[in-house]
């Protein structure tokens, strides 16, 4: 079973930058219509010019929307229905957010994170799936994170969204099995920012994939109808290993990844000069 990408209508969230932008570039030559959703209308204008150059017959709907606001997904859906547009494929690539201690974040920030990165993907699926099932054809590619397998201090609210969606999309996939709809959860590791690429295919440092390669592997796995995609051979190997580790070891990895907590930096017993001058 394959998602209807070729000559299809594809809605991409987070299309203004990062993986969402690169996915839009790789989908532009294949799709009939792209619906691009992100917070910055001015970035959508520039992106749409680039995409039109890749496919002059591509139809595009540009929808500025802040998914951290309740009701925004419904507003997007109403606009689409006014244009008689029914996406056959949904690509969730909106994401991001800074690392911060849970108790130091304001509740408003936490609610916005969960609204944009947990509830909005659920609401989009809830709005779009019935038509996909009725047509016996459709697909959802959710760009999540390898974080859904790890525990990292400073990313507790993000982990709630990533782990929640990992379970949600796996369960949903079983619910729609046999309906003609493909649901793929992708869990990338570190990805090089597009601005860091020199010629678009420059080799990334060890374990960091270029956005181009990451997007290519995500679309290949989605195209094959896979449930879970780990882009990059090294990352896939590590994720396979991590998911088999006992939770105690995963906690230790999380502590290591986060580094020392404030006030826990290793203390030298003597000033550095004195240590250097001590013979033997
Ligand atoms: N980059 C990595 O190393 C990496 C690694 C593993 C997983 N991932 C996952 O991949 C996904 C995409 O990450 P990325 O690196 O491509 O991020 P990015 O470069 O920061 O891009 C995120 C996109 O999402 C949009 N977005 C964020 N909050 C939004 C909101 N409230 N409403 C509407 N749009 C919103 C952003 O729009 P604005 O430009 O308006 O902010 C931007 O277009 C995320 O789920 C992330 O967890 C990334």
XYZ file of N, CA, C and O in Angstrom, residues 92-272:
724
model
N 3.170 16.143 8.827
C 3.336 16.986 10.019
C 4.831 17.227 10.237
O 5.543 16.316 10.655
N 5.296 18.439 9.938
C 6.717 18.726 10.173
C 6.900 19.969 11.038
O 8.019 20.445 11.195
N 5.792 20.514 11.569
C 5.940 21.661 12.482
C 6.552 21.142 13.774
O 6.162 20.081 14.273
N 7.528 21.845 14.281
C 8.161 21.379 15.511
C 9.064 22.444 16.056
O 8.970 23.610 15.675
N 9.942 22.031 16.918
C 10.900 22.985 17.473
C 10.588 23.296 18.923
O 9.785 22.631 19.568
N 11.222 24.337 19.436
C 11.054 24.698 20.851
C 12.386 24.585 21.562
O 13.185 23.707 21.255
N 12.585 25.516 22.492
C 13.880 25.563 23.180
C 13.914 24.575 24.337
O 12.882 24.182 24.875
N 15.157 24.173 24.707
C 15.349 23.301 25.873
C 15.220 24.160 27.125
O 15.850 25.213 27.225
N 14.356 23.749 28.054
C 14.171 24.529 29.288
C 13.647 23.623 30.386
O 12.890 22.685 30.112
N 14.054 23.929 31.603
C 13.573 23.141 32.735
C 12.055 23.290 32.856
O 11.520 24.394 32.734
N 11.365 22.187 33.105
C 9.895 22.184 33.146
C 9.365 23.193 34.142
O 8.452 23.963 33.852
N 9.958 23.221 35.353
C 9.417 24.099 36.392
C 9.738 25.571 36.127
O 9.090 26.452 36.685
N 10.731 25.815 35.271
C 11.036 27.222 34.957
C 10.241 27.746 33.759
O 10.254 28.935 33.468
N 9.569 26.836 33.049
C 8.741 27.282 31.928
C 7.407 27.783 32.469
O 6.889 27.225 33.454
N 6.848 28.798 31.818
C 5.513 29.241 32.249
C 4.497 28.216 31.759
O 4.731 27.504 30.770
N 3.358 28.147 32.462
C 2.332 27.189 32.051
C 1.826 27.528 30.648
O 1.525 26.646 29.845
N 1.791 28.837 30.314
C 1.329 29.249 28.978
C 2.247 28.645 27.903
O 1.782 28.142 26.885
N 3.577 28.676 28.162
C 4.519 28.110 27.177
C 4.297 26.610 27.012
O 4.344 26.071 25.905
N 4.075 25.933 28.152
C 3.895 24.484 28.096
C 2.603 24.144 27.339
O 2.587 23.263 26.469
N 1.545 24.909 27.637
C 0.271 24.657 26.936
C 0.421 24.895 25.444
O -0.117 24.140 24.630
N 1.180 25.927 25.078
C 1.357 26.217 23.644
C 2.140 25.108 22.959
O 1.843 24.722 21.830
N 3.169 24.586 23.672
C 3.946 23.472 23.103
C 3.032 22.284 22.853
O 3.064 21.670 21.779
N 2.205 21.958 23.843
C 1.344 20.778 23.697
C 0.245 21.026 22.669
O -0.143 20.114 21.943
N -0.236 22.259 22.582
C -1.258 22.576 21.582
C -0.678 22.400 20.170
O -1.278 21.754 19.312
N 0.516 22.981 19.950
C 1.095 22.949 18.596
C 1.631 21.570 18.235
O 1.479 21.115 17.107
N 2.274 20.904 19.194
C 3.035 19.710 18.829
C 2.416 18.405 19.294
O 2.972 17.346 19.060
N 1.273 18.479 19.977
C 0.552 17.251 20.338
C -0.895 17.326 19.826
O -1.333 16.489 19.031
N -1.620 18.391 20.241
C -3.048 18.446 19.887
C -3.278 18.772 18.409
O -4.194 18.217 17.795
N -2.455 19.658 17.826
C -2.683 20.023 16.417
C -2.537 18.800 15.493
O -3.416 18.583 14.644
N -1.491 17.963 15.650
C -1.430 16.759 14.791
C -2.632 15.826 14.989
O -3.131 15.240 14.037
N -3.110 15.726 16.241
C -4.294 14.882 16.491
C -5.522 15.462 15.792
O -6.302 14.750 15.166
N -5.677 16.803 15.915
C -6.856 17.448 15.318
C -6.811 17.342 13.790
O -7.844 17.090 13.147
N -5.613 17.513 13.219
C -5.486 17.388 11.760
C -5.873 15.982 11.311
O -6.597 15.806 10.337
N -5.378 14.981 12.042
C -5.707 13.591 11.685
C -7.211 13.369 11.811
O -7.839 12.735 10.961
N -7.797 13.941 12.871
C -9.233 13.741 13.110
C -10.065 14.383 12.001
O -11.096 13.851 11.602
N -9.585 15.518 11.476
C -10.330 16.199 10.414
C -10.121 15.511 9.058
O -11.028 15.492 8.235
N -8.910 15.009 8.815
C -8.608 14.547 7.453
C -8.861 13.059 7.213
O -9.138 12.642 6.092
N -8.752 12.258 8.280
C -8.838 10.803 8.074
C -10.175 10.303 7.513
O -10.169 9.422 6.648
N -11.326 10.838 7.978
C -12.582 10.279 7.464
C -12.666 10.297 5.933
O -13.068 9.301 5.319
N -12.225 11.416 5.313
C -12.288 11.483 3.837
C -11.298 10.507 3.214
O -11.579 9.889 2.181
N -10.125 10.344 3.838
C -9.136 9.396 3.298
C -9.699 7.978 3.335
O -9.581 7.211 2.382
N -10.322 7.641 4.457
C -10.866 6.285 4.614
C -12.008 6.072 3.606
O -12.100 5.025 2.965
N -12.834 7.117 3.431
C -13.951 6.992 2.473
C -13.413 6.773 1.054
O -13.990 6.013 0.278
N -12.275 7.421 0.733
C -11.699 7.263 -0.621
C -10.839 6.010 -0.734
O -10.314 5.712 -1.791
N -10.633 5.331 0.405
C -9.753 4.146 0.478
C -8.338 4.472 0.007
O -7.648 3.659 -0.599
N -7.888 5.691 0.292
C -6.553 6.116 -0.129
C -6.150 7.351 0.669
O -6.923 8.304 0.761
N -4.965 7.308 1.240
C -4.495 8.480 1.973
C -3.213 8.151 2.721
O -2.730 7.012 2.707
N -2.659 9.157 3.360
C -1.429 8.910 4.115
C -1.114 10.037 5.077
O -1.431 11.205 4.812
N -0.534 9.668 6.207
C -0.029 10.666 7.168
C 1.421 10.312 7.474
O 1.723 9.181 7.890
N 2.303 11.283 7.218
C 3.710 11.136 7.627
C 3.924 12.106 8.774
O 3.810 13.331 8.592
N 4.210 11.575 9.963
C 4.475 12.452 11.091
C 5.982 12.495 11.352
O 6.608 11.452 11.595
N 6.556 13.693 11.296
C 7.978 13.840 11.590
C 8.116 14.072 13.088
O 7.914 15.170 13.599
N 8.395 12.990 13.799
C 8.593 13.067 15.241
C 10.080 13.158 15.539
O 10.816 13.891 14.860
N 10.538 12.392 16.508
C 11.943 12.496 16.891
C 12.400 11.221 17.603
O 11.595 10.554 18.270
N 13.696 10.940 17.454
C 14.306 9.854 18.220
C 14.163 10.085 19.723
O 14.268 9.168 20.523
N 13.864 11.356 20.084
C 13.620 11.706 21.493
C 12.492 10.884 22.095
O 12.414 10.722 23.307
N 11.585 10.392 21.221
C 10.451 9.628 21.755
C 10.926 8.330 22.396
O 10.166 7.693 23.100
N 12.188 7.932 22.165
C 12.717 6.725 22.811
C 13.629 7.055 23.991
O 14.163 6.173 24.640
N 13.876 8.360 24.203
C 14.871 8.749 25.220
C 14.220 9.592 26.315
O 13.096 10.066 26.176
N 14.931 9.776 27.394
C 14.479 10.676 28.463
C 15.575 11.723 28.641
O 16.691 11.375 29.006
N 15.234 12.992 28.378
C 16.285 14.022 28.466
C 15.808 15.179 29.329
O 14.787 15.814 29.009
N 16.538 15.453 30.424
C 16.155 16.601 31.255
C 16.160 17.878 30.420
O 17.013 18.046 29.552
N 15.188 18.743 30.665
C 15.102 19.988 29.890
C 14.197 19.846 28.680
O 13.923 20.831 27.996
N 13.772 18.615 28.400
C 12.884 18.410 27.253
C 11.640 17.634 27.684
O 11.082 16.855 26.908
N 11.215 17.839 28.940
C 10.114 17.031 29.472
C 8.809 17.290 28.716
O 8.104 16.339 28.339
N 8.480 18.566 28.467
C 7.219 18.858 27.772
C 7.283 18.357 26.329
O 6.314 17.796 25.807
N 8.459 18.536 25.690
C 8.618 18.034 24.311
C 8.493 16.515 24.294
O 7.908 15.931 23.379
N 9.049 15.852 25.346
C 8.969 14.386 25.412
C 7.513 13.935 25.542
O 7.116 12.927 24.952
N 6.709 14.726 26.287
C 5.284 14.370 26.422
C 4.631 14.353 25.041
O 3.854 13.446 24.718
N 4.972 15.350 24.211
C 4.383 15.408 22.866
C 4.928 14.273 22.000
O 4.169 13.548 21.363
N 6.254 14.095 21.988
C 6.847 13.087 21.097
C 6.427 11.671 21.480
O 6.057 10.877 20.623
N 6.482 11.364 22.784
C 6.108 9.998 23.203
C 4.623 9.768 22.996
O 4.198 8.679 22.602
N 3.836 10.820 23.268
C 2.384 10.704 23.075
C 2.065 10.406 21.614
O 1.256 9.530 21.306
N 2.738 11.123 20.714
C 2.421 10.947 19.292
C 2.958 9.628 18.747
O 2.355 9.044 17.843
N 4.069 9.159 19.300
C 4.597 7.844 18.903
C 3.510 6.788 19.165
O 3.120 6.023 18.273
N 2.968 6.799 20.386
C 1.918 5.839 20.738
C 0.645 6.078 19.935
O -0.007 5.133 19.483
N 0.322 7.372 19.731
C -0.910 7.711 19.006
C -0.851 7.177 17.568
O -1.765 6.494 17.107
N 0.238 7.480 16.857
C 0.278 7.089 15.440
C 0.412 5.571 15.269
O -0.140 5.012 14.331
N 1.136 4.914 16.194
C 1.216 3.439 16.104
C -0.178 2.830 16.305
O -0.576 1.907 15.592
N -0.935 3.361 17.283
C -2.276 2.824 17.556
C -3.218 3.128 16.398
O -4.003 2.273 15.974
N -3.108 4.368 15.890
C -3.977 4.777 14.787
C -3.720 3.914 13.549
O -4.651 3.547 12.824
N -2.450 3.588 13.336
C -2.107 2.751 12.182
C -2.855 1.410 12.251
O -3.371 0.918 11.255
N -2.903 0.852 13.472
C -3.623 -0.422 13.630
C -5.127 -0.218 13.404
O -5.791 -1.066 12.818
N -5.636 0.942 13.879
C -7.071 1.213 13.710
C -7.474 1.294 12.248
O -8.569 0.875 11.888
N -6.594 1.870 11.402
C -6.982 2.080 9.997
C -6.438 0.981 9.077
O -6.576 1.080 7.860
N -5.836 -0.047 9.678
C -5.260 -1.134 8.878
C -6.308 -1.677 7.898
O -7.449 -1.934 8.286
N -5.916 -1.835 6.642
C -6.836 -2.394 5.647
C -7.753 -1.351 5.016
O -8.550 -1.665 4.137
N -7.620 -0.053 5.453
C -8.525 0.980 4.922
C -7.937 1.682 3.703
O -8.601 2.523 3.101
N -6.670 1.397 3.370
C -6.031 2.090 2.248
C -5.250 3.320 2.687
O -4.714 4.054 1.856
N -5.183 3.558 4.013
C -4.457 4.744 4.511
C -3.140 4.304 5.151
O -3.120 3.394 5.982
N -2.050 4.959 4.748
C -0.717 4.668 5.298
C -0.412 5.649 6.423
O -0.566 6.859 6.242
N 0.016 5.132 7.561
C 0.435 6.030 8.643
C 1.873 5.688 9.035
O 2.178 4.549 9.398
N 2.727 6.685 8.923
C 4.155 6.479 9.190
C 4.616 7.462 10.250
O 4.374 8.668 10.142
N 5.289 6.945 11.278
C 5.908 7.801 12.291
C 7.410 7.800 12.020
O 8.034 6.733 11.945
N 7.974 8.980 11.833
C 9.420 9.075 11.574
C 10.104 9.624 12.818
O 9.597 10.547 13.458
N 11.248 9.041 13.155
C 11.967 9.456 14.362
C 13.418 9.782 14.008
O 14.321 8.982 14.260
N 13.647 10.976 13.409
C 15.027 11.325 13.044
C 15.902 11.596 14.259
O 15.399 11.888 15.348
N 17.193 11.509 14.038
C 18.183 11.971 15.015
C 18.586 13.387 14.613
O 17.830 14.071 13.918
N 19.790 13.823 15.015
C 20.198 15.195 14.688
C 20.266 15.427 13.176
O 20.761 14.596 12.438
N 19.723 16.578 12.771
C 19.704 16.942 11.350
C 20.404 18.283 11.196
O 20.192 19.199 12.006
N 21.220 18.374 10.158
C 21.934 19.623 9.882
C 20.935 20.675 9.404
O 20.083 20.372 8.560
N 21.042 21.907 9.932
C 20.135 22.974 9.487
C 20.394 23.265 8.015
O 21.530 23.152 7.544
N 19.327 23.640 7.282
C 19.484 23.924 5.849
C 20.534 24.999 5.609
O 21.292 24.947 4.663
N 20.588 25.991 6.516
C 21.537 27.093 6.357
C 22.987 26.625 6.494
O 23.903 27.284 6.033
N 23.194 25.440 7.110
C 24.558 24.931 7.270
C 25.038 24.208 6.020
O 26.207 23.907 5.877
N 24.099 23.842 5.119
C 24.485 23.103 3.920
C 25.218 24.028 2.956
O 24.815 25.160 2.744
N 26.272 23.507 2.379
C 26.990 24.332 1.426
C 26.442 24.143 0.019
O 26.041 25.085 -0.634
N 26.361 22.901 -0.432
C 25.849 22.686 -1.787
C 24.616 21.789 -1.792
O 24.253 21.230 -2.798
N 23.977 21.686 -0.653
C 22.753 20.894 -0.585
C 22.998 19.428 -0.335
O 22.134 18.725 0.138
N 24.151 18.898 -0.676
C 24.420 17.476 -0.459
C 25.739 17.295 0.293
O 26.334 16.236 0.275
N 26.222 18.358 0.922
C 27.492 18.266 1.641
C 27.389 17.220 2.746
O 26.356 17.125 3.391
N 28.460 16.404 2.947
C 28.359 15.390 3.983
C 28.216 16.028 5.356
O 28.895 17.004 5.673
N 27.281 15.535 6.152
C 27.065 16.079 7.490
C 28.072 15.445 8.434
O 28.576 14.366 8.181
N 28.384 16.116 9.575
C 29.250 15.494 10.568
C 28.638 14.174 11.030
O 27.434 13.966 10.863
N 29.495 13.304 11.604
C 29.059 11.973 12.016
C 27.720 12.026 12.736
O 27.519 12.813 13.644
N 26.789 11.222 12.323
C 25.487 11.065 12.964
C 24.516 12.201 12.693
O 23.373 12.126 13.087
N 24.980 13.296 12.054
C 24.028 14.363 11.710
C 23.761 14.264 10.225
O 24.659 14.437 9.415
N 22.522 13.990 9.891
C 22.178 13.864 8.479
C 21.965 15.243 7.886
O 21.504 16.155 8.579
N 22.202 15.371 6.586
C 21.793 16.608 5.922
C 20.269 16.576 5.846
O 19.643 15.492 5.841
N 19.656 17.764 5.800
C 18.184 17.817 5.708
C 17.721 17.118 4.435
O 16.679 16.457 4.424
N 18.526 17.231 3.353
C 18.147 16.600 2.083
C 18.053 15.089 2.228
O 17.096 14.456 1.813
N 19.098 14.515 2.841
C 19.108 13.056 2.952
C 18.009 12.580 3.908
O 17.334 11.586 3.658
N 17.851 13.336 5.006
C 16.828 12.955 5.977
C 15.457 12.948 5.302
O 14.701 11.971 5.390
N 15.130 14.039 4.592
C 13.813 14.122 3.936
C 13.652 13.004 2.913
O 12.585 12.389 2.814
N 14.731 12.723 2.175
C 14.658 11.659 1.144
C 14.336 10.318 1.795
O 13.494 9.561 1.325
N 14.998 10.031 2.922
C 14.769 8.737 3.580
C 13.371 8.668 4.201
O 12.748 7.617 4.221
N 12.896 9.812 4.733
C 11.539 9.828 5.295
C 10.512 9.523 4.208
O 9.600 8.708 4.399
N 10.684 10.175 3.039
C 9.701 9.966 1.961
C 9.804 8.552 1.396
O 8.784 7.957 1.023
N 11.018 8.007 1.353
C 11.175 6.637 0.835
C 10.456 5.649 1.758
O 9.714 4.776 1.297
N 10.649 5.797 3.079
C 9.998 4.888 4.035
C 8.484 5.044 4.001
O 7.740 4.056 4.011
N 8.029 6.283 3.915
C 6.582 6.560 3.828
C 6.021 5.949 2.540
O 4.976 5.297 2.546
N 6.771 6.133 1.445
C 6.335 5.591 0.153
C 6.206 4.068 0.179
O 5.366 3.504 -0.516
N 7.034 3.421 0.984
C 6.966 1.952 1.091
C 5.899 1.524 2.101
O 5.691 0.350 2.325
N 5.270 2.500 2.760
C 4.206 2.182 3.716
C 4.724 1.696 5.053
O 4.005 1.027 5.798
N 5.986 2.075 5.400
C 6.552 1.599 6.673
C 5.888 2.287 7.876
O 5.477 3.445 7.784
N 5.819 1.570 8.993
C 5.212 2.121 10.212
C 6.153 3.114 10.879
O 5.736 4.160 11.378
N 7.454 2.786 10.898
C 8.440 3.571 11.652
C 9.679 3.775 10.787
O 10.201 2.810 10.223
N 10.120 5.013 10.688
C 11.318 5.287 9.878
C 12.371 5.967 10.740
O 12.095 7.002 11.369
N 13.554 5.373 10.779
C 14.726 6.011 11.401
C 15.659 6.393 10.256
O 16.332 5.525 9.706
N 15.727 7.670 9.851
C 16.606 8.000 8.734
C 18.080 7.933 9.134
O 18.436 8.358 10.231
N 18.898 7.397 8.225
C 20.343 7.306 8.482
C 20.697 5.963 9.091
O 20.091 5.554 10.086
N 21.716 5.319 8.499
C 22.074 3.966 8.944
C 22.544 3.964 10.400
O 22.119 3.137 11.197
N 23.432 4.927 10.740
C 23.973 4.969 12.106
C 22.870 5.223 13.125
O 22.779 4.561 14.157
N 21.996 6.169 12.817
C 20.898 6.519 13.730
C 19.947 5.323 13.879
O 19.501 5.006 14.991
N 19.656 4.647 12.763
C 18.737 3.485 12.818
C 19.329 2.417 13.731
O 18.627 1.797 14.541
N 20.638 2.223 13.625
C 21.315 1.206 14.431
C 21.239 1.575 15.921
O 20.888 0.755 16.767
N 21.533 2.848 16.219
C 21.516 3.302 17.619
C 20.097 3.228 18.191
O 19.882 2.764 19.312
N 19.104 3.635 17.398
C 17.720 3.615 17.895
C 17.256 2.176 18.145
O 16.557 1.902 19.115
N 17.686 1.262 17.256
C 17.329 -0.150 17.447
C 17.903 -0.641 18.767
O 17.253 -1.357 19.539
N 19.137 -0.204 19.060
C 19.812 -0.625 20.292
C 19.144 0.024 21.516
O 18.839 -0.655 22.506
N 18.911 1.345 21.409
C 18.347 2.093 22.548
C 16.989 1.524 22.953
O 16.689 1.386 24.142
N 16.176 1.159 21.947
C 14.828 0.687 22.297
C 14.875 -0.668 23.014
O 13.893 -1.073 23.617
N 16.043 -1.347 22.962
C 16.161 -2.625 23.685
C 16.809 -2.466 25.056
O 16.892 -3.404 25.829
N 17.304 -1.255 25.353
C 18.008 -1.050 26.630
C 17.016 -0.993 27.791
O 15.894 -0.499 27.625
N 17.419 -1.461 28.983
C 16.544 -1.264 30.145
C 16.394 0.233 30.442
O 17.271 1.033 30.105
N 15.274 0.612 31.081
C 15.001 2.033 31.338
C 16.101 2.671 32.177
O 16.414 3.842 32.007
N 16.717 1.884 33.109
C 17.756 2.477 33.957
C 18.923 2.972 33.094
O 19.474 4.046 33.330
N 19.265 2.187 32.059
C 20.369 2.615 31.191
C 19.957 3.808 30.325
O 20.755 4.693 30.051
N 18.686 3.823 29.936
C 18.211 4.965 29.134
C 18.212 6.239 29.977
O 18.479 7.325 29.488
N 17.915 6.092 31.292
C 17.989 7.272 32.179
C 19.427 7.774 32.240
O 19.689 8.975 32.186
N 20.363 6.813 32.374
C 21.776 7.212 32.461
C 22.196 7.932 31.186
O 22.906 8.946 31.240
N 21.724 7.445 30.041
C 22.044 8.105 28.768
C 21.479 9.524 28.740
O 22.133 10.448 28.259
N 20.262 9.680 29.266
C 19.615 10.990 29.308
C 20.416 11.961 30.158
O 20.627 13.112 29.770
N 20.904 11.467 31.324
C 21.715 12.341 32.203
C 22.985 12.762 31.473
O 23.390 13.916 31.497
N 23.589 11.788 30.792
C 24.843 12.055 30.074
C 24.594 13.086 28.964
O 25.336 14.049 28.811
N 23.496 12.888 28.207
C 23.199 13.787 27.077
C 22.940 15.208 27.565
O 23.294 16.179 26.899
N 22.336 15.340 28.765
C 21.997 16.674 29.269
C 23.209 17.385 29.864
O 23.202 18.606 29.992
N 24.250 16.633 30.226
C 25.425 17.256 30.839
C 25.168 17.560 32.305
O 24.086 17.278 32.822
N 26.195 18.139 32.999
C 26.019 18.412 34.426
C 24.942 19.455 34.676
O 24.778 20.367 33.882
N 24.176 19.275 35.780
C 23.165 20.274 36.144
C 23.863 21.475 36.759
O 24.975 21.356 37.253
N 23.206 22.643 36.749
C 23.833 23.811 37.380
C 24.189 23.478 38.822
O 23.394 22.883 39.539
N 25.428 23.802 39.207
C 25.869 23.512 40.576
C 26.483 22.135 40.706
O 26.976 21.777 41.761
N 26.457 21.343 39.590
C 27.029 19.999 39.666
C 28.332 19.870 38.870
O 28.780 18.775 38.611
N 28.872 21.010 38.401
C 30.116 20.951 37.643
C 31.179 20.323 38.517
O 31.217 20.567 39.736
N 32.075 19.451 37.927
C 33.095 18.818 38.748
C 33.954 19.859 39.466
O 34.353 20.850 38.865
N 34.168 19.680 40.766
C 34.927 20.643 41.570
C 36.382 20.192 41.671
O 36.647 19.049 42.015
N 37.299 21.074 41.352
C 38.714 20.760 41.538
C 39.066 21.028 42.996
O 38.602 22.005 43.581
N 39.902 20.147 43.578
C 40.244 20.339 44.989
C 41.221 21.494 45.167
O 41.323 22.078 46.225
N 41.975 21.793 44.126
C 42.919 22.899 44.213
C 42.772 23.734 42.952
O 42.281 23.238 41.944
N 43.183 25.017 42.978
C 43.099 25.831 41.768
C 43.926 25.189 40.657
O 44.941 24.527 40.951
N 43.564 25.391 39.374
C 44.248 24.724 38.270
C 45.750 24.970 38.265
O 46.535 24.060 38.028
